[in-house]
């Protein structure tokens, strides 16, 4: 070997030996970023926990519909609301079955729903924290231009969201669905990182899409969007049949048997709740417009990022398919929400599934702005300023949103405990075979176990299938009713609903005035000596002439009951006729 070659070889060896000792020099920066993210995340999670604890005094009434289905499934009656009536009165199959599985091994259903809601809320935040730095814009020049700790912004925004805190303890599937949808997008983004779509991430993404669609039918939109993007990429020569099969395989493997079972068991692919709530009229679209007007006021920063990011990326020639996919998902799902006229649920339940995606857009927009500054110090100052401003705007606007604050009266008066107490009193007062008609088919139906007529049609196929010409004039899902049909089934109790709107919007029926004549047994707004909710035991009024129920009890009707015969629904005022007693 020549002397020059020997020296060159020795020099390369020395550099190779020094490489392991010099590589860790980048670690202090990453370690500092990690400690900074932890310092930001701990108080943010503490705030989320405090807000969830506040809202835990409430649980959505509709959650108890799913709870009743889960309990009946474990009890051997099948996935039904009333024994022998195969009506799909839930829209969250996977969530209901998951609750049933935990109940099968001895866990309480409402308690399990709360724990799982909080668990998937935290898992979503952890996913955003772990993936956050990868969801920032690509640094210019290949350097570490954007501080890594800025990748925690989406997770921090989620922690400060009142909507996220409400539905972590609300009892329904929303945080679970948001977790699955986020998993689907992140896995799909992982498949985009190589020169060709990677198979394993596509399998994971397709599986998450399939599970999300089983959690709520509307979540199938996200799988359709990702599948369409993959088809376009394949048509352009990126990917191939193997990539398509990896993504579509899990979806087909789940969708075909699930769809076949639904057709065989219920006779429909879409749940009964869809027919009870959805109608396409100009009034419905207008109602949806009012809903999204409120959403824009409650979430101005995410929707501003949604509007400004695409043109900003076009102007700066930033190419990032991830942003376009998220923007398309948000726009598509909002279009769906507009078409169904929004919702009546508090705290923007419809938008929970979009919150992680919306906050990723905010994080990306902030990253673009920070990237435009020169110098690490300037970028750091800009990042801190924008992060703090984003947290203040999101938390302040979300806190002041009327659709969130509508829950405060229900929480302050402990209405949830009062309704559960009154339902348990009803269970003691009436025999197990009581047929009970009421618009709130949740807490009272679950706690009493009575056979139930849902006068709004969520769990009743006849009422749900009715066509109404003025759809959109009332609240979503609270417009249909058929009093003649309800009374024709000879219920033992017909429970007219109170018209206290704040309580109605809070998802629980309000307590009726103690001793109100002609109204069913209910709870009074009172406390016992220990400060607990005190149920009120109303005296039974004397039976008045009326149609016999066949069980020795007679619901009494005033002479003027024509309007009630046409429609018995939430918000119906008993003073207009048909005051019912037992």
CSV table of N, CA and C in Angstrom, one decimal, residues 298-367:
chain,number,residue,atom,x,y,z
A,298,UNK,N,-66.8,29.9,17.9
A,298,UNK,CA,-66.2,29.2,19.0
A,298,UNK,C,-64.8,28.7,18.7
A,299,UNK,N,-64.5,28.5,17.4
A,299,UNK,CA,-63.2,28.0,16.9
A,299,UNK,C,-62.7,28.9,15.8
A,300,UNK,N,-62.5,30.1,16.0
A,300,UNK,CA,-62.1,31.0,14.9
A,300,UNK,C,-60.7,30.7,14.4
A,301,UNK,N,-59.8,30.3,15.3
A,301,UNK,CA,-58.4,30.1,14.9
A,301,UNK,C,-58.2,28.9,14.0
A,302,UNK,N,-58.8,27.7,14.3
A,302,UNK,CA,-58.7,26.6,13.4
A,302,UNK,C,-59.3,26.8,12.1
A,303,UNK,N,-60.5,27.4,12.0
A,303,UNK,CA,-61.1,27.7,10.7
A,303,UNK,C,-60.4,28.7,9.9
A,304,UNK,N,-59.8,29.7,10.6
A,304,UNK,CA,-58.9,30.7,9.9
A,304,UNK,C,-57.7,30.0,9.3
A,305,UNK,N,-57.1,29.0,10.0
A,305,UNK,CA,-56.0,28.3,9.4
A,305,UNK,C,-56.5,27.5,8.2
A,306,UNK,N,-57.7,26.9,8.3
A,306,UNK,CA,-58.3,26.1,7.2
A,306,UNK,C,-58.4,27.0,6.0
A,307,UNK,N,-58.8,28.2,6.2
A,307,UNK,CA,-59.1,29.1,5.0
A,307,UNK,C,-57.8,29.6,4.4
A,308,UNK,N,-56.8,30.0,5.3
A,308,UNK,CA,-55.6,30.7,4.8
A,308,UNK,C,-54.5,29.8,4.4
A,309,UNK,N,-54.4,28.6,5.0
A,309,UNK,CA,-53.3,27.7,4.7
A,309,UNK,C,-53.2,27.3,3.2
A,310,UNK,N,-54.2,26.9,2.5
A,310,UNK,CA,-54.1,26.5,1.1
A,310,UNK,C,-53.5,27.6,0.2
A,311,UNK,N,-54.1,28.8,0.3
A,311,UNK,CA,-53.5,29.8,-0.6
A,311,UNK,C,-52.1,30.2,-0.2
A,312,UNK,N,-51.8,30.2,1.1
A,312,UNK,CA,-50.4,30.5,1.6
A,312,UNK,C,-49.5,29.4,1.0
A,313,UNK,N,-49.9,28.2,1.0
A,313,UNK,CA,-49.0,27.1,0.5
A,313,UNK,C,-48.8,27.3,-1.0
A,314,UNK,N,-49.8,27.7,-1.7
A,314,UNK,CA,-49.7,27.9,-3.1
A,314,UNK,C,-48.8,29.1,-3.4
A,315,UNK,N,-48.9,30.1,-2.6
A,315,UNK,CA,-48.1,31.3,-2.8
A,315,UNK,C,-46.6,31.0,-2.5
A,316,UNK,N,-46.3,30.3,-1.5
A,316,UNK,CA,-45.0,30.0,-1.1
A,316,UNK,C,-44.4,28.7,-1.8
A,317,UNK,N,-45.3,28.1,-2.6
A,317,UNK,CA,-44.9,26.8,-3.3
A,317,UNK,C,-44.5,25.7,-2.3
A,318,UNK,N,-45.2,25.6,-1.2
A,318,UNK,CA,-45.0,24.5,-0.3
A,318,UNK,C,-45.9,23.4,-0.7
A,319,UNK,N,-45.3,22.2,-1.0
A,319,UNK,CA,-46.0,21.0,-1.4
A,319,UNK,C,-46.0,20.1,-0.2
A,320,UNK,N,-47.2,19.9,0.4
A,320,UNK,CA,-47.3,18.9,1.5
A,320,UNK,C,-48.7,18.3,1.4
A,321,UNK,N,-48.8,17.1,0.9
A,321,UNK,CA,-50.1,16.4,0.7
A,321,UNK,C,-50.8,16.3,2.0
A,322,UNK,N,-50.1,16.2,3.1
A,322,UNK,CA,-50.8,16.0,4.4
A,322,UNK,C,-51.8,17.2,4.7
A,323,UNK,N,-51.3,18.4,4.4
A,323,UNK,CA,-52.2,19.6,4.7
A,323,UNK,C,-53.5,19.5,3.8
A,324,UNK,N,-53.3,19.2,2.6
A,324,UNK,CA,-54.4,19.1,1.7
A,324,UNK,C,-55.4,18.0,2.1
A,325,UNK,N,-54.9,16.9,2.5
A,325,UNK,CA,-55.7,15.8,3.0
A,325,UNK,C,-56.5,16.2,4.2
A,326,UNK,N,-55.9,16.8,5.2
A,326,UNK,CA,-56.6,17.3,6.4
A,326,UNK,C,-57.6,18.3,6.0
A,327,UNK,N,-57.3,19.3,5.2
A,327,UNK,CA,-58.2,20.3,4.8
A,327,UNK,C,-59.4,19.7,4.1
A,328,UNK,N,-59.2,18.8,3.2
A,328,UNK,CA,-60.3,18.1,2.5
A,328,UNK,C,-61.2,17.4,3.4
A,329,UNK,N,-60.6,16.7,4.4
A,329,UNK,CA,-61.4,16.0,5.4
A,329,UNK,C,-62.2,16.9,6.2
A,330,UNK,N,-61.7,18.0,6.6
A,330,UNK,CA,-62.5,19.0,7.4
A,330,UNK,C,-63.6,19.6,6.6
A,331,UNK,N,-63.3,20.0,5.4
A,331,UNK,CA,-64.3,20.6,4.5
A,331,UNK,C,-65.4,19.5,4.2
A,332,UNK,N,-65.0,18.3,3.9
A,332,UNK,CA,-66.0,17.3,3.6
A,332,UNK,C,-66.9,17.0,4.8
A,333,UNK,N,-66.3,16.9,6.0
A,333,UNK,CA,-67.1,16.5,7.1
A,333,UNK,C,-68.0,17.7,7.5
A,334,UNK,N,-67.6,18.9,7.4
A,334,UNK,CA,-68.4,20.1,7.7
A,334,UNK,C,-69.6,20.1,6.7
A,335,UNK,N,-69.3,19.8,5.4
A,335,UNK,CA,-70.4,19.7,4.4
A,335,UNK,C,-71.5,18.7,4.8
A,336,UNK,N,-71.0,17.6,5.4
A,336,UNK,CA,-71.9,16.6,5.9
A,336,UNK,C,-72.7,17.2,7.0
A,337,UNK,N,-72.1,17.8,8.0
A,337,UNK,CA,-72.8,18.5,9.1
A,337,UNK,C,-73.8,19.5,8.7
A,338,UNK,N,-73.4,20.3,7.6
A,338,UNK,CA,-74.3,21.3,7.1
A,338,UNK,C,-75.6,20.6,6.5
A,339,UNK,N,-75.4,19.5,5.8
A,339,UNK,CA,-76.5,18.8,5.1
A,339,UNK,C,-77.5,18.2,6.1
A,340,UNK,N,-77.0,17.8,7.3
A,340,UNK,CA,-78.0,17.3,8.2
A,340,UNK,C,-78.5,18.3,9.2
A,341,UNK,N,-78.1,19.6,9.0
A,341,UNK,CA,-78.7,20.6,9.8
A,341,UNK,C,-78.0,20.8,11.2
A,342,UNK,N,-76.8,20.4,11.3
A,342,UNK,CA,-76.1,20.5,12.6
A,342,UNK,C,-76.6,19.5,13.6
A,343,UNK,N,-76.7,19.9,14.8
A,343,UNK,CA,-77.1,19.0,15.9
A,343,UNK,C,-77.7,19.7,17.1
A,344,UNK,N,-78.3,19.0,18.0
A,344,UNK,CA,-78.9,19.6,19.2
A,344,UNK,C,-78.0,19.4,20.4
A,345,UNK,N,-77.0,18.6,20.3
A,345,UNK,CA,-76.1,18.3,21.4
A,345,UNK,C,-75.3,19.5,21.8
A,346,UNK,N,-75.0,19.6,23.1
A,346,UNK,CA,-74.2,20.7,23.6
A,346,UNK,C,-72.7,20.5,23.2
A,347,UNK,N,-72.0,21.6,23.2
A,347,UNK,CA,-70.5,21.7,23.2
A,347,UNK,C,-70.0,21.1,21.8
A,348,UNK,N,-70.7,21.2,20.8
A,348,UNK,CA,-70.2,20.9,19.4
A,348,UNK,C,-69.8,19.5,19.3
A,349,UNK,N,-70.6,18.6,19.8
A,349,UNK,CA,-70.3,17.1,19.7
A,349,UNK,C,-69.9,16.7,18.3
A,350,UNK,N,-70.6,17.3,17.3
A,350,UNK,CA,-70.4,16.9,15.9
A,350,UNK,C,-68.9,17.1,15.5
A,351,UNK,N,-68.3,18.1,16.0
A,351,UNK,CA,-67.0,18.5,15.6
A,351,UNK,C,-65.8,17.9,16.4
A,352,UNK,N,-66.1,17.1,17.4
A,352,UNK,CA,-65.1,16.5,18.2
A,352,UNK,C,-64.1,15.7,17.4
A,353,UNK,N,-64.6,14.9,16.4
A,353,UNK,CA,-63.7,14.1,15.6
A,353,UNK,C,-62.8,15.0,14.8
A,354,UNK,N,-63.1,16.2,14.5
A,354,UNK,CA,-62.3,17.1,13.7
A,354,UNK,C,-61.2,17.9,14.5
A,355,UNK,N,-61.4,17.9,15.8
A,355,UNK,CA,-60.5,18.8,16.6
A,355,UNK,C,-59.1,18.5,16.5
A,356,UNK,N,-58.6,17.2,16.6
A,356,UNK,CA,-57.2,17.0,16.4
A,356,UNK,C,-56.7,17.4,15.0
A,357,UNK,N,-57.5,17.2,14.0
A,357,UNK,CA,-57.1,17.6,12.6
A,357,UNK,C,-57.0,19.1,12.5
A,358,UNK,N,-58.0,19.8,13.0
A,358,UNK,CA,-58.0,21.2,13.0
A,358,UNK,C,-56.8,21.8,13.7
A,359,UNK,N,-56.5,21.3,14.8
A,359,UNK,CA,-55.4,21.8,15.6
A,359,UNK,C,-54.0,21.5,14.9
A,360,UNK,N,-54.0,20.4,14.2
A,360,UNK,CA,-52.8,20.2,13.4
A,360,UNK,C,-52.6,21.3,12.3
A,361,UNK,N,-53.7,21.7,11.7
A,361,UNK,CA,-53.6,22.8,10.8
A,361,UNK,C,-53.1,24.1,11.4
A,362,UNK,N,-53.6,24.4,12.6
A,362,UNK,CA,-53.1,25.5,13.4
A,362,UNK,C,-51.6,25.4,13.6
A,363,UNK,N,-51.2,24.3,14.1
A,363,UNK,CA,-49.8,24.0,14.3
A,363,UNK,C,-48.9,24.2,13.1
A,364,UNK,N,-49.4,23.7,12.0
A,364,UNK,CA,-48.7,23.8,10.7
A,364,UNK,C,-48.6,25.3,10.3
A,365,UNK,N,-49.7,26.0,10.4
A,365,UNK,CA,-49.7,27.4,10.0
A,365,UNK,C,-48.7,28.2,10.9
A,366,UNK,N,-48.7,28.0,12.2
A,366,UNK,CA,-47.7,28.6,13.1
A,366,UNK,C,-46.3,28.3,12.6
A,367,UNK,N,-46.1,27.0,12.3
A,367,UNK,CA,-44.8,26.6,11.8
A,367,UNK,C,-44.3,27.4,10.6
